[in-house]
Amino acid sequence: MKDKEYGENYYKNALTLAYLGDSVFSLMVRKHLILTYGEKPNGLNKRANAVVCARTQAEIMRDIKDTLIEDEIDVVMRARNAHTNNKAKNSTLEEYSLATQFEALVGYWYLNNDTKKLEKMFEKYVVERL
């Protein structure tokens, strides 16, 4: 896919996709929590933090890896091979790598307007964790 204004370069950088995917995933989680639970922000934040973390994102990535198509596998592989200077906080390096792969995939789906895949992933793998 090529965006008329920006070109296709932002699709090539897996860490840029992960940066976007982190925000998209966080927004999806928070939106769901607000619409589902009548808690105050502190309670909602505790629920969100249990899912918007490297450990849970790594679990989701492990679950969905075998369902990906060729373009998605390419994105995941580029994210796996991307070098980052960040250190994993409260997770192993493997979990951090898998979480980055997951976030890159979410960013890719978002930029491709693939809302069906985003929603399917969210319903199948995330809602039960909230």
XYZ file of N, CA, C and O in Angstrom:
520
model
N 0.839 -1.176 0.000
C 0.000 0.000 0.000
C 0.882 1.237 0.000
O 1.896 1.278 0.659
N 0.451 2.256 -0.713
C 1.231 3.486 -0.784
C 0.337 4.676 -0.469
O -0.722 4.849 -1.059
N 0.753 5.470 0.474
C 0.027 6.675 0.830
C 0.510 7.797 -0.085
O 1.700 8.001 -0.259
N -0.426 8.527 -0.681
C -0.072 9.569 -1.642
C 0.817 10.644 -1.033
O 1.712 11.152 -1.679
N 0.567 10.979 0.203
C 1.313 12.069 0.827
C 2.672 11.631 1.359
O 3.655 12.343 1.245
N 2.755 10.448 1.933
C 3.970 10.033 2.621
C 4.796 8.992 1.873
O 5.901 8.697 2.258
N 4.244 8.397 0.844
C 4.967 7.338 0.167
C 4.843 6.042 0.945
O 4.000 5.898 1.809
N 5.692 5.087 0.638
C 5.593 3.789 1.311
C 6.718 3.540 2.296
O 6.823 2.464 2.861
N 7.569 4.506 2.543
C 8.715 4.299 3.429
C 8.324 3.939 4.850
O 9.022 3.185 5.515
N 7.221 4.480 5.352
C 6.860 4.167 6.726
C 6.407 2.726 6.891
O 6.348 2.228 7.995
N 6.123 2.032 5.805
C 5.791 0.614 5.901
C 7.034 -0.246 6.038
O 6.969 -1.389 6.427
N 8.170 0.286 5.675
C 9.402 -0.489 5.668
C 10.079 -0.546 7.029
O 10.774 -1.493 7.335
N 9.886 0.460 7.840
C 10.542 0.500 9.135
C 9.657 -0.182 10.175
O 8.633 0.356 10.595
N 10.072 -1.361 10.596
C 9.272 -2.150 11.530
C 9.102 -1.465 12.877
O 8.048 -1.582 13.508
N 10.112 -0.739 13.319
C 10.000 -0.063 14.617
C 9.022 1.104 14.553
O 8.349 1.407 15.535
N 8.899 1.727 13.376
C 7.896 2.774 13.201
C 6.500 2.165 13.238
O 5.589 2.720 13.858
N 6.342 1.017 12.594
C 5.060 0.313 12.663
C 4.731 -0.070 14.103
O 3.584 0.043 14.538
N 5.729 -0.537 14.846
C 5.523 -0.926 16.244
C 5.134 0.286 17.093
O 4.278 0.189 17.973
N 5.765 1.418 16.823
C 5.445 2.658 17.545
C 3.969 3.013 17.347
O 3.251 3.313 18.297
N 3.512 2.936 16.098
C 2.114 3.217 15.802
C 1.207 2.142 16.400
O 0.180 2.450 17.019
N 1.597 0.877 16.217
C 0.781 -0.231 16.714
C 0.593 -0.198 18.218
O -0.480 -0.544 18.722
N 1.596 0.246 18.945
C 1.490 0.378 20.400
C 0.370 1.349 20.754
O -0.461 1.075 21.629
N 0.316 2.461 20.058
C -0.720 3.462 20.320
C -2.103 2.957 19.926
O -3.073 3.150 20.655
N -2.190 2.306 18.769
C -3.475 1.791 18.287
C -4.008 0.742 19.255
O -5.180 0.767 19.636
N -3.144 -0.182 19.656
C -3.571 -1.248 20.569
C -4.009 -0.665 21.912
O -5.048 -1.048 22.448
N -3.240 0.267 22.423
C -3.589 0.908 23.690
C -4.943 1.604 23.592
O -5.777 1.514 24.500
N -5.182 2.290 22.499
C -6.462 2.975 22.299
C -7.615 1.979 22.221
O -8.679 2.190 22.812
N -7.403 0.869 21.504
C -8.449 -0.153 21.402
C -8.802 -0.714 22.778
O -9.982 -0.883 23.102
N -7.777 -0.993 23.574
C -8.004 -1.532 24.921
C -8.758 -0.528 25.772
O -9.755 -0.856 26.418
N -8.304 0.708 25.777
C -8.937 1.730 26.613
C -10.370 2.022 26.177
O -11.257 2.195 27.007
N -10.603 2.060 24.890
C -11.971 2.268 24.393
C -12.887 1.143 24.868
O -13.989 1.385 25.353
N -12.417 -0.080 24.727
C -13.217 -1.232 25.166
C -13.516 -1.149 26.670
O -14.651 -1.384 27.093
N -12.521 -0.812 27.451
C -12.713 -0.731 28.899
C -13.722 0.343 29.271
O -14.585 0.127 30.129
N -13.633 1.494 28.645
C -14.559 2.583 28.941
C -15.987 2.200 28.584
O -16.927 2.492 29.331
N -16.157 1.522 27.449
C -17.496 1.137 27.008
C -18.053 -0.057 27.770
O -19.259 -0.273 27.783
N -17.185 -0.832 28.422
C -17.614 -2.068 29.065
C -17.748 -1.957 30.587
O -18.644 -2.553 31.175
N -16.846 -1.219 31.222
C -16.803 -1.184 32.682
C -17.105 0.218 33.197
O -16.705 1.208 32.610
N -17.789 0.273 34.309
C -18.143 1.554 34.913
C -17.199 1.956 36.029
O -17.633 2.500 37.028
N -15.947 1.693 35.856
C -14.970 1.999 36.894
C -14.398 3.401 36.727
O -14.509 4.013 35.675
N -13.760 3.847 37.789
C -13.022 5.108 37.722
C -11.728 4.861 36.953
O -11.295 3.726 36.789
N -11.084 5.934 36.484
C -9.868 5.780 35.679
C -8.787 4.904 36.313
O -8.120 4.160 35.602
N -8.622 4.936 37.620
C -7.594 4.119 38.254
C -7.864 2.624 38.034
O -6.961 1.860 37.704
N -9.098 2.217 38.198
C -9.466 0.814 37.962
C -9.324 0.431 36.500
O -8.859 -0.666 36.176
N -9.727 1.342 35.613
C -9.580 1.084 34.182
C -8.108 0.958 33.811
O -7.735 0.103 33.005
N -7.281 1.796 34.399
C -5.851 1.769 34.099
C -5.209 0.457 34.540
O -4.353 -0.085 33.840
N -5.630 -0.063 35.691
C -5.096 -1.345 36.154
C -5.451 -2.458 35.179
O -4.614 -3.317 34.867
N -6.692 -2.446 34.686
C -7.109 -3.454 33.707
C -6.306 -3.303 32.412
O -5.863 -4.290 31.826
N -6.148 -2.071 31.959
C -5.415 -1.807 30.710
C -3.967 -2.254 30.831
O -3.429 -2.890 29.916
N -3.331 -1.937 31.939
C -1.920 -2.280 32.122
C -1.671 -3.782 32.129
O -0.574 -4.234 31.804
N -2.688 -4.545 32.485
C -2.543 -6.007 32.484
C -2.469 -6.563 31.062
O -1.974 -7.666 30.847
N -2.936 -5.797 30.085
C -2.962 -6.255 28.696
C -1.976 -5.478 27.827
O -1.363 -6.041 26.926
N -1.828 -4.210 28.094
C -0.914 -3.372 27.302
C 0.467 -3.468 27.942
O 0.987 -2.530 28.521
N 1.039 -4.654 27.838
C 2.367 -4.918 28.391
C 3.040 -5.977 27.515
O 2.379 -6.718 26.797
N 4.340 -6.024 27.585
C 5.106 -6.927 26.728
C 4.713 -8.392 26.940
O 4.589 -9.153 25.973
N 4.512 -8.787 28.176
C 4.209 -10.195 28.460
C 2.920 -10.638 27.764
O 2.881 -11.669 27.084
N 1.856 -9.861 27.901
C 0.578 -10.237 27.297
C 0.622 -10.121 25.788
O 0.104 -10.984 25.070
N 1.266 -9.085 25.268
C 1.386 -8.934 23.825
C 2.189 -10.091 23.226
O 1.870 -10.572 22.137
N 3.198 -10.555 23.938
C 3.978 -11.708 23.489
C 3.099 -12.958 23.436
O 3.184 -13.749 22.484
N 2.260 -13.143 24.440
C 1.344 -14.290 24.444
C 0.411 -14.239 23.242
O 0.189 -15.253 22.574
N -0.125 -13.063 22.958
C -1.023 -12.913 21.817
C -0.279 -13.206 20.515
O -0.791 -13.899 19.632
N 0.949 -12.691 20.412
C 1.740 -12.928 19.196
C 1.981 -14.411 18.994
O 1.884 -14.923 17.869
N 2.283 -15.128 20.062
C 2.475 -16.582 19.951
C 1.197 -17.259 19.451
O 1.259 -18.202 18.658
N 0.052 -16.779 19.929
C -1.230 -17.379 19.555
C -1.591 -17.139 18.087
O -2.187 -17.996 17.451
N -1.259 -15.965 17.561
C -1.710 -15.625 16.210
C -0.681 -15.895 15.116
O -1.017 -15.843 13.938
N 0.536 -16.197 15.507
C 1.628 -16.328 14.529
C 1.300 -17.293 13.386
O 1.621 -17.018 12.235
N 0.668 -18.408 13.687
C 0.387 -19.416 12.666
C -0.782 -19.045 11.745
O -1.054 -19.762 10.785
N -1.461 -17.943 12.036
C -2.615 -17.542 11.221
C -2.266 -16.441 10.218
O -3.129 -16.021 9.456
N -1.013 -15.987 10.219
C -0.633 -14.841 9.404
C -0.396 -15.211 7.942
O 0.043 -16.316 7.633
N -0.667 -14.248 7.071
C -0.394 -14.420 5.645
C 0.998 -13.858 5.332
O 1.638 -13.249 6.188
N 1.431 -14.028 4.101
C 2.811 -13.712 3.713
C 3.223 -12.270 4.038
O 4.304 -12.049 4.597
N 2.411 -11.284 3.696
C 2.760 -9.884 3.969
C 2.899 -9.632 5.467
O 3.775 -8.884 5.906
N 2.024 -10.253 6.229
C 2.060 -10.073 7.681
C 3.293 -10.750 8.279
O 3.924 -10.204 9.189
N 3.637 -11.905 7.763
C 4.848 -12.601 8.220
C 6.073 -11.741 7.935
O 6.986 -11.647 8.764
N 6.089 -11.087 6.782
C 7.195 -10.203 6.434
C 7.330 -9.071 7.454
O 8.430 -8.756 7.907
N 6.228 -8.471 7.837
C 6.246 -7.399 8.835
C 6.777 -7.924 10.162
O 7.641 -7.302 10.798
N 6.289 -9.076 10.576
C 6.705 -9.677 11.848
C 8.204 -10.009 11.822
O 8.927 -9.749 12.790
N 8.674 -10.544 10.703
C 10.094 -10.889 10.605
C 10.977 -9.638 10.638
O 12.038 -9.634 11.267
N 10.531 -8.573 9.980
C 11.305 -7.328 10.029
C 11.335 -6.763 11.441
O 12.353 -6.252 11.892
N 10.233 -6.889 12.157
C 10.196 -6.409 13.548
C 11.086 -7.279 14.436
O 11.763 -6.769 15.327
N 11.106 -8.570 14.169
C 11.951 -9.469 14.955
C 13.426 -9.151 14.764
O 14.224 -9.218 15.695
N 13.778 -8.788 13.545
C 15.171 -8.516 13.226
C 15.592 -7.074 13.484
O 16.773 -6.751 13.347
N 14.656 -6.222 13.833
C 14.971 -4.813 14.082
C 15.775 -4.684 15.372
O 15.523 -5.378 16.359
N 16.735 -3.817 15.332
C 17.558 -3.588 16.512
C 17.065 -2.352 17.238
O 16.901 -1.293 16.641
N 16.830 -2.509 18.495
C 16.362 -1.402 19.309
C 17.303 -1.220 20.490
O 17.905 -2.173 20.965
N 17.413 -0.022 20.948
C 18.270 0.265 22.099
C 17.507 0.172 23.417
O 18.073 0.376 24.475
N 16.222 -0.132 23.316
C 15.405 -0.224 24.520
C 15.674 -1.525 25.266
O 16.002 -2.538 24.662
N 15.522 -1.452 26.561
C 15.639 -2.645 27.391
C 14.245 -3.071 27.827
O 13.372 -2.238 28.028
N 14.074 -4.355 27.971
C 12.791 -4.876 28.416
C 12.569 -4.543 29.883
O 13.439 -4.757 30.718
N 11.389 -4.015 30.161
C 11.023 -3.708 31.541
C 9.982 -4.735 31.983
O 8.959 -4.895 31.336
N 10.239 -5.409 33.064
C 9.318 -6.399 33.612
C 8.985 -7.511 32.621
O 7.899 -8.068 32.652
N 9.895 -7.798 31.703
C 9.692 -8.894 30.761
C 11.052 -9.391 30.281
O 12.061 -8.716 30.440
N 11.023 -10.561 29.694
C 12.265 -11.107 29.150
C 12.551 -10.459 27.790
O 11.672 -9.829 27.194
N 13.756 -10.648 27.291
C 14.092 -10.126 25.962
C 13.232 -10.789 24.890
O 12.835 -10.148 23.916
N 12.935 -12.071 25.055
C 12.072 -12.765 24.092
C 10.670 -12.156 24.093
O 10.086 -11.922 23.028
N 10.120 -11.921 25.275
C 8.795 -11.303 25.360
C 8.793 -9.919 24.731
O 7.857 -9.551 24.013
N 9.837 -9.167 24.983
C 9.935 -7.818 24.427
C 9.989 -7.876 22.896
O 9.323 -7.091 22.215
N 10.740 -8.816 22.356
C 10.826 -8.980 20.909
C 9.476 -9.377 20.309
O 9.039 -8.823 19.292
N 8.802 -10.334 20.934
C 7.486 -10.757 20.452
C 6.469 -9.621 20.550
O 5.623 -9.454 19.664
N 6.542 -8.834 21.611
C 5.636 -7.695 21.767
C 5.880 -6.665 20.667
O 4.935 -6.094 20.113
N 7.133 -6.438 20.328
C 7.460 -5.508 19.241
C 6.904 -6.031 17.923
O 6.362 -5.270 17.116
N 7.007 -7.330 17.703
C 6.442 -7.940 16.496
C 4.928 -7.737 16.450
O 4.360 -7.386 15.410
N 4.283 -7.966 17.583
C 2.838 -7.783 17.672
C 2.449 -6.341 17.381
O 1.526 -6.073 16.609
N 3.149 -5.405 17.987
C 2.834 -3.989 17.783
C 3.052 -3.580 16.328
O 2.268 -2.802 15.777
N 4.106 -4.094 15.686
C 4.349 -3.792 14.273
C 3.201 -4.325 13.415
O 2.748 -3.652 12.475
N 2.724 -5.507 13.733
C 1.609 -6.096 12.997
C 0.347 -5.254 13.164
O -0.368 -4.989 12.196
N 0.075 -4.819 14.374
C -1.095 -3.961 14.626
C -0.960 -2.657 13.842
O -1.921 -2.190 13.221
N 0.223 -2.069 13.847
C 0.456 -0.851 13.078
C 0.247 -1.075 11.588
O -0.339 -0.245 10.891
N 0.711 -2.202 11.100
C 0.543 -2.560 9.687
C -0.936 -2.690 9.342
O -1.410 -2.161 8.331
N -1.682 -3.423 10.164
C -3.118 -3.565 9.920
C -3.808 -2.205 9.932
O -4.665 -1.934 9.105
N -3.434 -1.378 10.880
C -4.050 -0.062 10.991
C -3.779 0.779 9.736
O -4.698 1.382 9.179
N -2.543 0.828 9.286
C -2.205 1.619 8.103
C -2.860 1.076 6.832
O -3.095 1.824 5.888
N -3.165 -0.191 6.813
C -3.844 -0.805 5.679
C -5.363 -0.775 5.827
O -6.066 -1.391 5.034
N -5.839 -0.099 6.867
C -7.280 -0.018 7.145
C -7.920 -1.398 7.233
O -9.058 -1.592 6.817
N -7.185 -2.348 7.763
C -7.690 -3.716 7.896
C -8.384 -3.857 9.249
O -7.930 -4.577 10.144
N -9.504 -3.165 9.377
C -10.231 -3.164 10.646
C -10.792 -4.539 10.984
O -10.915 -4.874 12.159
N -11.099 -5.338 9.966
C -11.627 -6.682 10.237
C -10.607 -7.525 10.989
O -10.946 -8.215 11.950
N -9.339 -7.472 10.556
C -8.301 -8.257 11.247
C -8.045 -7.701 12.643
O -7.847 -8.461 13.588
N -8.025 -6.388 12.773
C -7.829 -5.779 14.091
C -8.944 -6.196 15.046
O -8.682 -6.614 16.180
N -10.172 -6.096 14.587
C -11.316 -6.439 15.432
C -11.353 -7.931 15.762
O -11.648 -8.313 16.900
N -11.049 -8.764 14.774
C -11.051 -10.215 15.008
C -9.990 -10.590 16.046
O -10.259 -11.357 16.967
N -8.783 -10.041 15.873
C -7.702 -10.304 16.841
C -8.132 -9.838 18.221
O -7.976 -10.541 19.217
N -8.704 -8.656 18.298
C -9.083 -8.085 19.587
C -10.149 -8.940 20.273
O -10.027 -9.264 21.456
N -11.181 -9.301 19.528
C -12.264 -10.110 20.102
C -11.778 -11.489 20.538
O -12.158 -11.985 21.594
N -10.943 -12.109 19.717
C -10.530 -13.479 20.005
C -9.450 -13.583 21.086
O -9.446 -14.525 21.878
N -8.522 -12.620 21.131
C -7.348 -12.771 21.994
C -7.227 -11.749 23.113
O -6.432 -11.940 24.019
N -7.983 -10.667 23.048
C -7.788 -9.600 24.035
C -8.968 -9.491 25.005
O -8.752 -9.402 26.223
N -10.182 -9.510 24.521
C -11.350 -9.270 25.363
C -11.375 -10.199 26.566
O -11.640 -9.762 27.692
N -11.047 -11.454 26.368
C -11.061 -12.419 27.479
C -10.018 -12.074 28.558
O -10.157 -12.510 29.690
N -9.018 -11.308 28.205
C -7.959 -10.940 29.172
C -8.319 -9.683 29.961
O -7.607 -9.321 30.877
N -9.349 -8.990 29.528
C -9.740 -7.771 30.213
C -10.713 -8.100 31.308
O -11.366 -7.618 31.932
